[in-house]
mmCIF file of N, CA and C in Angstrom:
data_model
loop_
_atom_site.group_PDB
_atom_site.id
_atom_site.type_symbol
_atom_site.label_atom_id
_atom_site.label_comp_id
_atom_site.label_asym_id
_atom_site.label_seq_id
_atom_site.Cartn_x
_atom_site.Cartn_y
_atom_site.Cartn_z
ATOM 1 N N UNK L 1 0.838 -1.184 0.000
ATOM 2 C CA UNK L 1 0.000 0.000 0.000
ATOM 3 C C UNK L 1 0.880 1.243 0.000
ATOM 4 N N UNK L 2 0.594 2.059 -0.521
ATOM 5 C CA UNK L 2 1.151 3.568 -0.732
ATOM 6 C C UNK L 2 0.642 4.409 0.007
ATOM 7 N N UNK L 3 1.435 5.813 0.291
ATOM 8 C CA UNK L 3 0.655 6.629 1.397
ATOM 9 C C UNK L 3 -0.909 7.299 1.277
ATOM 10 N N UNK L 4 -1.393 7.286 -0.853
ATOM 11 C CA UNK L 4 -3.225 7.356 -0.745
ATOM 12 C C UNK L 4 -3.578 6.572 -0.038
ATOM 13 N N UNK L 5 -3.402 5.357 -0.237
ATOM 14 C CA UNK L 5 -3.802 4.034 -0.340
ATOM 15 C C UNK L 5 -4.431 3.766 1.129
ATOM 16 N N UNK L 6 -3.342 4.230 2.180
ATOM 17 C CA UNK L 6 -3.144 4.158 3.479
ATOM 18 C C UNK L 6 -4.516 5.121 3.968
ATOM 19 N N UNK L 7 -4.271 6.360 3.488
ATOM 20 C CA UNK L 7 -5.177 7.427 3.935
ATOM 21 C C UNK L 7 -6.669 7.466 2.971
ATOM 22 N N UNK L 8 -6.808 6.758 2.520
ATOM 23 C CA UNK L 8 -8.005 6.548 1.634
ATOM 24 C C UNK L 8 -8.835 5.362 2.610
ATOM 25 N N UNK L 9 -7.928 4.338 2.731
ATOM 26 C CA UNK L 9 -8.874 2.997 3.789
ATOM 27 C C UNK L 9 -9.166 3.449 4.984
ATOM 28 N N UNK L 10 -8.386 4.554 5.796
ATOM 29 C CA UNK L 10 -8.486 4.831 7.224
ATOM 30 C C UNK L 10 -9.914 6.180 6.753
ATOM 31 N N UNK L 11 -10.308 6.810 5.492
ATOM 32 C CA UNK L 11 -10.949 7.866 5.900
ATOM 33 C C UNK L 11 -12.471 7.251 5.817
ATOM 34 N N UNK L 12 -12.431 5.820 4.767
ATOM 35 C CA UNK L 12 -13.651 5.620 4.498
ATOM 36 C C UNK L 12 -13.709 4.356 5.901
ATOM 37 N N UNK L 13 -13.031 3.824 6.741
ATOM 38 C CA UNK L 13 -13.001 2.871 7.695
ATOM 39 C C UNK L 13 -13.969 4.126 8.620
ATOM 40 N N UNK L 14 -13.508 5.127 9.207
ATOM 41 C CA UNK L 14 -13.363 6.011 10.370
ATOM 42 C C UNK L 14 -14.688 7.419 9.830
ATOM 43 N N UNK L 15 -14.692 7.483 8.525
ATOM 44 C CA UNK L 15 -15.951 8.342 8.173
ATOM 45 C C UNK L 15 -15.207 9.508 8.263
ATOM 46 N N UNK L 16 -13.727 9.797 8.572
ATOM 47 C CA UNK L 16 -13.392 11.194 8.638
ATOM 48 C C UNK L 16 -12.798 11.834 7.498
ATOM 49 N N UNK L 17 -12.921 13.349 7.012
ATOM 50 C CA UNK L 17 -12.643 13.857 5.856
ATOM 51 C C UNK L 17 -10.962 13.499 5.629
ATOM 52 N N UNK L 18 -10.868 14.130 4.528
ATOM 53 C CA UNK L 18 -9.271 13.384 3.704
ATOM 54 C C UNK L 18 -8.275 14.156 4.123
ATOM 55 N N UNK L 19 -8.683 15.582 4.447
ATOM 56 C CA UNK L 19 -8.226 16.781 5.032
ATOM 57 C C UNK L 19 -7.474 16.549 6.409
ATOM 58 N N UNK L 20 -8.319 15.888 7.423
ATOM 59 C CA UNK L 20 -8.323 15.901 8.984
ATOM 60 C C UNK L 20 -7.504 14.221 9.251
ATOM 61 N N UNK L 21 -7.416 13.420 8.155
ATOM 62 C CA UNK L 21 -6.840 12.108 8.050
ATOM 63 C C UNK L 21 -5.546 12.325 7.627
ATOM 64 N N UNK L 22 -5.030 13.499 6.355
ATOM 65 C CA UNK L 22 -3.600 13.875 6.445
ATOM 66 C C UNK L 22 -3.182 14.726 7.493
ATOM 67 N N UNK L 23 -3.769 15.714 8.160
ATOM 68 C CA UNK L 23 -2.766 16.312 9.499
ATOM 69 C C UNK L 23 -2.718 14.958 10.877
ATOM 70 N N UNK L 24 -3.698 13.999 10.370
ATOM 71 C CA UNK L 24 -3.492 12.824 11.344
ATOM 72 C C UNK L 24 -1.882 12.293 11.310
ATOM 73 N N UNK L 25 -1.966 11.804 10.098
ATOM 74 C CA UNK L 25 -0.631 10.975 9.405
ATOM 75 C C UNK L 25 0.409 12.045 9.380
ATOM 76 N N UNK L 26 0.203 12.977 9.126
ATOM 77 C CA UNK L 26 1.639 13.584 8.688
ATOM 78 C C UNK L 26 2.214 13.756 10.569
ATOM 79 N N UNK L 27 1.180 13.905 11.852
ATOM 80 C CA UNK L 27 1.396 14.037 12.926
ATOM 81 C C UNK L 27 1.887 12.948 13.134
ATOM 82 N N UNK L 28 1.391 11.459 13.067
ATOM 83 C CA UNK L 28 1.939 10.097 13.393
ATOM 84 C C UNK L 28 3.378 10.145 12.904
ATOM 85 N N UNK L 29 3.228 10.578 12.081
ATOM 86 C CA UNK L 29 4.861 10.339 11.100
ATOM 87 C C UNK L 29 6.325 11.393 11.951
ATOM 88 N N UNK L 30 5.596 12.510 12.562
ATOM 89 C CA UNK L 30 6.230 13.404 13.046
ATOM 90 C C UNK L 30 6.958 12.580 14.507
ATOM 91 N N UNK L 31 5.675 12.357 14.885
ATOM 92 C CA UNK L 31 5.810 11.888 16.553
ATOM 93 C C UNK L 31 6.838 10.593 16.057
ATOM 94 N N UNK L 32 6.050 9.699 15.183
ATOM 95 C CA UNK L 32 7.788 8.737 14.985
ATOM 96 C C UNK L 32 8.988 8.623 15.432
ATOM 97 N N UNK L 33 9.023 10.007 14.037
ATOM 98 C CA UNK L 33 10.689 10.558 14.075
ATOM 99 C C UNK L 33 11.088 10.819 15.253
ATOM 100 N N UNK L 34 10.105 11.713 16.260
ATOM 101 C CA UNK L 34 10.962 12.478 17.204
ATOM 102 C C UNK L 34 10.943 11.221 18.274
ATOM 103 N N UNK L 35 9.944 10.539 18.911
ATOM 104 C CA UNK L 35 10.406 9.506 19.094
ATOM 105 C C UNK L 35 11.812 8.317 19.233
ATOM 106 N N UNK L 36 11.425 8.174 17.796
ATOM 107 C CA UNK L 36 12.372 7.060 17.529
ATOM 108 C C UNK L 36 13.946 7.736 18.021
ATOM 109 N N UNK L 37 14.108 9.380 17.424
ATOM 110 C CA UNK L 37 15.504 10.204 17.538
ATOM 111 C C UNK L 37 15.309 10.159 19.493
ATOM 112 N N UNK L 38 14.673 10.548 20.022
ATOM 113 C CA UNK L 38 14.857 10.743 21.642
ATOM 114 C C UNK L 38 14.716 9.435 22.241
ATOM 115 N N UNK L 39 13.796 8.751 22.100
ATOM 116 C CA UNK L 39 13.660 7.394 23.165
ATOM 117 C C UNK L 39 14.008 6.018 22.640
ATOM 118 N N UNK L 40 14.352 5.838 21.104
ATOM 119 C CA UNK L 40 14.847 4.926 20.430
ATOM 120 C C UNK L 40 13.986 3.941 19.788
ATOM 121 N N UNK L 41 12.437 4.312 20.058
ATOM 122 C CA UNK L 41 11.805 3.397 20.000
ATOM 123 C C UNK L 41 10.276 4.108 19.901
ATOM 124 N N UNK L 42 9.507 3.240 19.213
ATOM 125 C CA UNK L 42 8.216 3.854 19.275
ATOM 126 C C UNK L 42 7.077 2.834 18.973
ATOM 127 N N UNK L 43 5.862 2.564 19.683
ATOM 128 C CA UNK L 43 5.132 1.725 19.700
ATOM 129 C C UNK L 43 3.498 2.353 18.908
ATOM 130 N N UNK L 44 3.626 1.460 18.420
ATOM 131 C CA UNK L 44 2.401 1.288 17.638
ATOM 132 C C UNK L 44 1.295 -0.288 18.443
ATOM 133 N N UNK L 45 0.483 0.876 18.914
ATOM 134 C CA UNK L 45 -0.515 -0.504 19.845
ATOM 135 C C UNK L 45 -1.069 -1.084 19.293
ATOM 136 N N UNK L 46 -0.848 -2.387 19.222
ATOM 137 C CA UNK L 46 -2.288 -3.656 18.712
ATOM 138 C C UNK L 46 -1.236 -4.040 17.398
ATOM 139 N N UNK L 47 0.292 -3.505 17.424
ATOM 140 C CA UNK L 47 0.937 -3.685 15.872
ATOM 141 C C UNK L 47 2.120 -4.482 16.437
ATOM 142 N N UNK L 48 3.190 -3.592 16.907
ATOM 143 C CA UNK L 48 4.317 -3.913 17.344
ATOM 144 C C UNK L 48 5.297 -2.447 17.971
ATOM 145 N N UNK L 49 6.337 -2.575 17.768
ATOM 146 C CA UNK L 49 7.453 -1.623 18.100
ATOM 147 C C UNK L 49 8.521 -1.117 17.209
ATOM 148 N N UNK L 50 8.495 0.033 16.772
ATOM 149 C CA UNK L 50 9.658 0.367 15.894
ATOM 150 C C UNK L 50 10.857 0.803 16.968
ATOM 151 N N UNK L 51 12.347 -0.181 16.949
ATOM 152 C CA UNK L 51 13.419 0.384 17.183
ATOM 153 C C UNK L 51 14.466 0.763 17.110
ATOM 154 N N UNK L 52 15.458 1.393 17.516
ATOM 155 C CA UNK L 52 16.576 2.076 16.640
ATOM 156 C C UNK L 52 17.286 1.165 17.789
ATOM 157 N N UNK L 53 18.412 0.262 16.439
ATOM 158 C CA UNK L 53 19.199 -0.420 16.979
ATOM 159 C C UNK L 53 20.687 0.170 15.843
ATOM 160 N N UNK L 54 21.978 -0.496 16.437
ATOM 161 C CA UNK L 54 23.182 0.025 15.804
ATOM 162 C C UNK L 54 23.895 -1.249 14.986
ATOM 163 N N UNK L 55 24.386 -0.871 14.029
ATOM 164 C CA UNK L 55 24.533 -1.773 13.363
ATOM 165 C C UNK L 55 26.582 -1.887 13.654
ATOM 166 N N UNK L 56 27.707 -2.251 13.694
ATOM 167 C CA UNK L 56 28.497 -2.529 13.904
ATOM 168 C C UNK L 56 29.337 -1.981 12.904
ATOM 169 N N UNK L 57 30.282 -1.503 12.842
ATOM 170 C CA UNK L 57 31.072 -1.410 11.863
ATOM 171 C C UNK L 57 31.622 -2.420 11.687
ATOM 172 N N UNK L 58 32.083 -3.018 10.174
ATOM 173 C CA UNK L 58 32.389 -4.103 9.660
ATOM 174 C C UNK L 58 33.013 -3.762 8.063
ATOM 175 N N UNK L 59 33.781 -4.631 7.006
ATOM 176 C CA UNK L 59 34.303 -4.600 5.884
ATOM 177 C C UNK L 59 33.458 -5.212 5.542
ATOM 178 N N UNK L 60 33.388 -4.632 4.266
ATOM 179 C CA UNK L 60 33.007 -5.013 3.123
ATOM 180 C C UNK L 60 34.027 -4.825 1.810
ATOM 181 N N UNK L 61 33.102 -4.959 0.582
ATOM 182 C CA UNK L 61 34.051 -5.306 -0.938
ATOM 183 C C UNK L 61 33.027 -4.594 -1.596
ATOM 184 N N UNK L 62 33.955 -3.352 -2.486
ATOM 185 C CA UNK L 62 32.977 -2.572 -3.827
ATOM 186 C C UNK L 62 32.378 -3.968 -5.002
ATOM 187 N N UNK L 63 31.207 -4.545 -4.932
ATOM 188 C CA UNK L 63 30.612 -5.273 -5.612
ATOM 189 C C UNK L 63 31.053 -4.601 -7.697
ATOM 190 N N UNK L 64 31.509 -3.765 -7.726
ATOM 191 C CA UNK L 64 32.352 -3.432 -8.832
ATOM 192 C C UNK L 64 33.323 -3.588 -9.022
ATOM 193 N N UNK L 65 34.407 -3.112 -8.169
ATOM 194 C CA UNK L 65 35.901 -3.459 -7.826
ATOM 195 C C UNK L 65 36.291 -3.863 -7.348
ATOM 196 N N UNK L 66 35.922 -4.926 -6.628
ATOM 197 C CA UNK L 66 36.078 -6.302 -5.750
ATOM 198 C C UNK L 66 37.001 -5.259 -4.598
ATOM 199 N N UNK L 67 36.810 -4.345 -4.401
ATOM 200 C CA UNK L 67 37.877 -3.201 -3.667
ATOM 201 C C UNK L 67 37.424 -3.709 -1.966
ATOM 202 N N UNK L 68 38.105 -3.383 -1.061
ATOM 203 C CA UNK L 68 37.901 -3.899 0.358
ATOM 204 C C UNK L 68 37.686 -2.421 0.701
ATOM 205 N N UNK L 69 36.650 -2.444 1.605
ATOM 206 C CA UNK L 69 35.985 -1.484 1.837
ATOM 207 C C UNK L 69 35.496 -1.087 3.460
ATOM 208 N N UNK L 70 35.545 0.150 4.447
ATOM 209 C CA UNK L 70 35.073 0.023 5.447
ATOM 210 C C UNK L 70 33.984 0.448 5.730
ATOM 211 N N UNK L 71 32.609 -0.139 6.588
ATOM 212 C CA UNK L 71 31.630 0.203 6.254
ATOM 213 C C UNK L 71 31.512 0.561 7.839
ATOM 214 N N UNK L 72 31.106 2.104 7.925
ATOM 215 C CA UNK L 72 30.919 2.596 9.141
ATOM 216 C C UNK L 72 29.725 2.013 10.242
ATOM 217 N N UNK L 73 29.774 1.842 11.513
ATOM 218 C CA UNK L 73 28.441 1.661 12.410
ATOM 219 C C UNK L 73 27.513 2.936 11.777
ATOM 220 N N UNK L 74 26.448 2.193 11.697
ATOM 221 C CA UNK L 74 24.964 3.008 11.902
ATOM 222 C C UNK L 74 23.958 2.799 12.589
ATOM 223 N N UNK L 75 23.170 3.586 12.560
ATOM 224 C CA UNK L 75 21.494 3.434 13.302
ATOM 225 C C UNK L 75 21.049 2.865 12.702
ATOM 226 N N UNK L 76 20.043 2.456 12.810
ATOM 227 C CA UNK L 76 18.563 1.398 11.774
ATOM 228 C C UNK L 76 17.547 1.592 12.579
ATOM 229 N N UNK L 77 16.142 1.212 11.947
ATOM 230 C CA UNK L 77 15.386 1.220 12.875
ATOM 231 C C UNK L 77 14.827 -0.473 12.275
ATOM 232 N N UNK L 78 14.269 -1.033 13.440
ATOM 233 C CA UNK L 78 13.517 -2.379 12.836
ATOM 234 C C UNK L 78 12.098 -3.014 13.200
ATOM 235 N N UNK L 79 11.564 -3.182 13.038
ATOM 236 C CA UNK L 79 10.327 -3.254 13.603
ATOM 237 C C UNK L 79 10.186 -4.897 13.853
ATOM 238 N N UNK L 80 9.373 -4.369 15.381
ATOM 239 C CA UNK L 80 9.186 -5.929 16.184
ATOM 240 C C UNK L 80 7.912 -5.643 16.474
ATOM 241 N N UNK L 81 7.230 -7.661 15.280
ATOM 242 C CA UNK L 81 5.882 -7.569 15.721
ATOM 243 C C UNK L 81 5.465 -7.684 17.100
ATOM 244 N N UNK L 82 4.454 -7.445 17.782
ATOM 245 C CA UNK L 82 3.846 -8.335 18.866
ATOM 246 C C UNK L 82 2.953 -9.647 18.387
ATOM 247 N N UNK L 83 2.862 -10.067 19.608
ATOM 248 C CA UNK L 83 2.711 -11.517 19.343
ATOM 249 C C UNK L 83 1.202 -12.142 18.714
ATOM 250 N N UNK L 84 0.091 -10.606 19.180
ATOM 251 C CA UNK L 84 -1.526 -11.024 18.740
ATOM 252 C C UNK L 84 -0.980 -10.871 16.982
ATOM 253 N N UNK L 85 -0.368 -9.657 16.385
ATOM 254 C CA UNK L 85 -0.080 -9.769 15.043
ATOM 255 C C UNK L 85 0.466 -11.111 14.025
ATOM 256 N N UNK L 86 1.430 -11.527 15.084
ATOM 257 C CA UNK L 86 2.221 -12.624 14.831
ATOM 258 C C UNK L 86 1.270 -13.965 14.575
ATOM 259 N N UNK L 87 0.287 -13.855 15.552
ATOM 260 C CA UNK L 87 -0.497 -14.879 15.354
ATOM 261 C C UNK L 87 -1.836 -14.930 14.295
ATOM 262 N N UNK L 88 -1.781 -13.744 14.133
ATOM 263 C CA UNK L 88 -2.611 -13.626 13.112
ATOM 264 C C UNK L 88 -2.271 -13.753 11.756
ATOM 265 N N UNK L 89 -1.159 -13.550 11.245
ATOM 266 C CA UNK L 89 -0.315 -13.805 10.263
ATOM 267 C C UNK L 89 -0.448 -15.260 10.143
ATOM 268 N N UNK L 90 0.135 -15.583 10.860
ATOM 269 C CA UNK L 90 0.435 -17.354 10.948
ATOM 270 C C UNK L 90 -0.897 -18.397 11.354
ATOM 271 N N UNK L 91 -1.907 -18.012 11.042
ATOM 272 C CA UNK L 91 -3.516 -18.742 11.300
ATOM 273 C C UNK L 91 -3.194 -19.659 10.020
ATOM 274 N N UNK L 92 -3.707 -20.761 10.289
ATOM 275 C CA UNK L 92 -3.563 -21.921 9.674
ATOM 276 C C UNK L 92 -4.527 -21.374 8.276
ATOM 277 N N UNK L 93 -4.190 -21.143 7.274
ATOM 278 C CA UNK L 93 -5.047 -21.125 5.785
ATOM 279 C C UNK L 93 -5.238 -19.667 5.451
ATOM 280 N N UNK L 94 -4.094 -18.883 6.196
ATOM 281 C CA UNK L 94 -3.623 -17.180 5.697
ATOM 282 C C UNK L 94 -3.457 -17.186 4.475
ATOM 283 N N UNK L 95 -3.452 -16.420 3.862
ATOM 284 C CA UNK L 95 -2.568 -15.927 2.927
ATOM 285 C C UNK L 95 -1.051 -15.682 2.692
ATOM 286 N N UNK L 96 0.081 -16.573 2.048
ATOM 287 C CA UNK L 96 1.215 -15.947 2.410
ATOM 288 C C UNK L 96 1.133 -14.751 1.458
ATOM 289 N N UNK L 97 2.072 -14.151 1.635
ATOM 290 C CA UNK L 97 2.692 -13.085 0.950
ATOM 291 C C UNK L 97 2.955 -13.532 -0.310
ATOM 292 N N UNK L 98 2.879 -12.077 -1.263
ATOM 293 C CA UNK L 98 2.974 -13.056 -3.091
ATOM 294 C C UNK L 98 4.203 -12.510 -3.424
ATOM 295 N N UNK L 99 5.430 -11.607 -2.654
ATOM 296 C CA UNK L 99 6.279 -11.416 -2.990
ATOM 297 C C UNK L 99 7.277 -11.280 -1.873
ATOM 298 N N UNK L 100 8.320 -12.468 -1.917
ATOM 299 C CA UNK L 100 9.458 -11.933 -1.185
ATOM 300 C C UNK L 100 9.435 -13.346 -0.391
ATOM 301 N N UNK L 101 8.055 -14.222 -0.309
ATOM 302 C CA UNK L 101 7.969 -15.289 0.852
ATOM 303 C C UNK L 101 8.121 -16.665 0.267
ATOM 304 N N UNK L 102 8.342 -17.500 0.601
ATOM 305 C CA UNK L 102 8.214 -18.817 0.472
ATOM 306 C C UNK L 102 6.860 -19.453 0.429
ATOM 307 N N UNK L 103 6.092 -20.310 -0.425
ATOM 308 C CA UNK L 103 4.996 -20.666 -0.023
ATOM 309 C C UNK L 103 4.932 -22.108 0.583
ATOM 310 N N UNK L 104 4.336 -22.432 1.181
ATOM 311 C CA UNK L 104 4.119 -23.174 2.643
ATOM 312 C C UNK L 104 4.723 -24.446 2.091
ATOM 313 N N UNK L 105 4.436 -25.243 0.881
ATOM 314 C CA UNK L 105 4.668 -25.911 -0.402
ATOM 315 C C UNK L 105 6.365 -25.817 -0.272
ATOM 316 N N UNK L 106 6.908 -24.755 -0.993
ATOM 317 C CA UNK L 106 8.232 -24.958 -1.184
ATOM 318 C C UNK L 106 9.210 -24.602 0.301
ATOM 319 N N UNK L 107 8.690 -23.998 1.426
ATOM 320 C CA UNK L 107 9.070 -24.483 2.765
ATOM 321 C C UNK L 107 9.304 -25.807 2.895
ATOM 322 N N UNK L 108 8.612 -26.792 2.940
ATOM 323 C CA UNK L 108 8.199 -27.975 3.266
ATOM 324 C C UNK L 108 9.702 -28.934 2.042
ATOM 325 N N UNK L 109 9.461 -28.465 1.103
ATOM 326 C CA UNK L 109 10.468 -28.813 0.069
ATOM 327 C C UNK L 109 11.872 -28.643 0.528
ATOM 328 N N UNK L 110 12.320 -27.553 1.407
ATOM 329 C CA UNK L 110 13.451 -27.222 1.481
ATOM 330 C C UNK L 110 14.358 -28.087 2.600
#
């Protein structure tokens, strides 16, 4: 889904104008950031947790110039489901995902 996409299902779910549904989102999106930048972390209830974890500095190789390369520590953020989501995903006769997942079939194969 794309950011209409997003704000189009929440205005006709909730009955509220398209107007009062973007200063919603563009606020969610705000509080995020500042969030995620001050407390490292930010929860989304009934979803999971977005958190800012550090990634290590480590080498790598220019995939062009086979060149050895140092790749600095960074931030990330990653998101951790909770467990009612988790289980809802994983209900016996879901839907998997049509891009990126394994289907239950070639799991079983592997």
């Amino acid at each position: 889904m794309n950011r209409d996409e997003i704000l189009e299902g929440i205005m006709r779910a909730a009955g509220i104008s398209k107007a009062n549904i973007n200063r919603f989102y563009e606020g969610l999106v705000e509080l995020a950031k500042k969030k995620l930048a001050q407390d490292g972390e930010f929860v989304f209830p009934g979803l999971g947790v977005l958190r800012v974890r550090v990634r290590k500095a480590r080498s790598g190789r220019n995939p062009k110039t086979g060149e050895s390369i140092q790749i600095p520590r960074r931030r990330v953020v990653r998101f951790g489901a909770y467990k009612e989501l988790k289980d809802i995903l994983n209900k016996e006769g879901a839907p998997a995902a049509e891009t990126g997942a394994e289907s239950d079939e070639e799991a079983k194969k592997a």
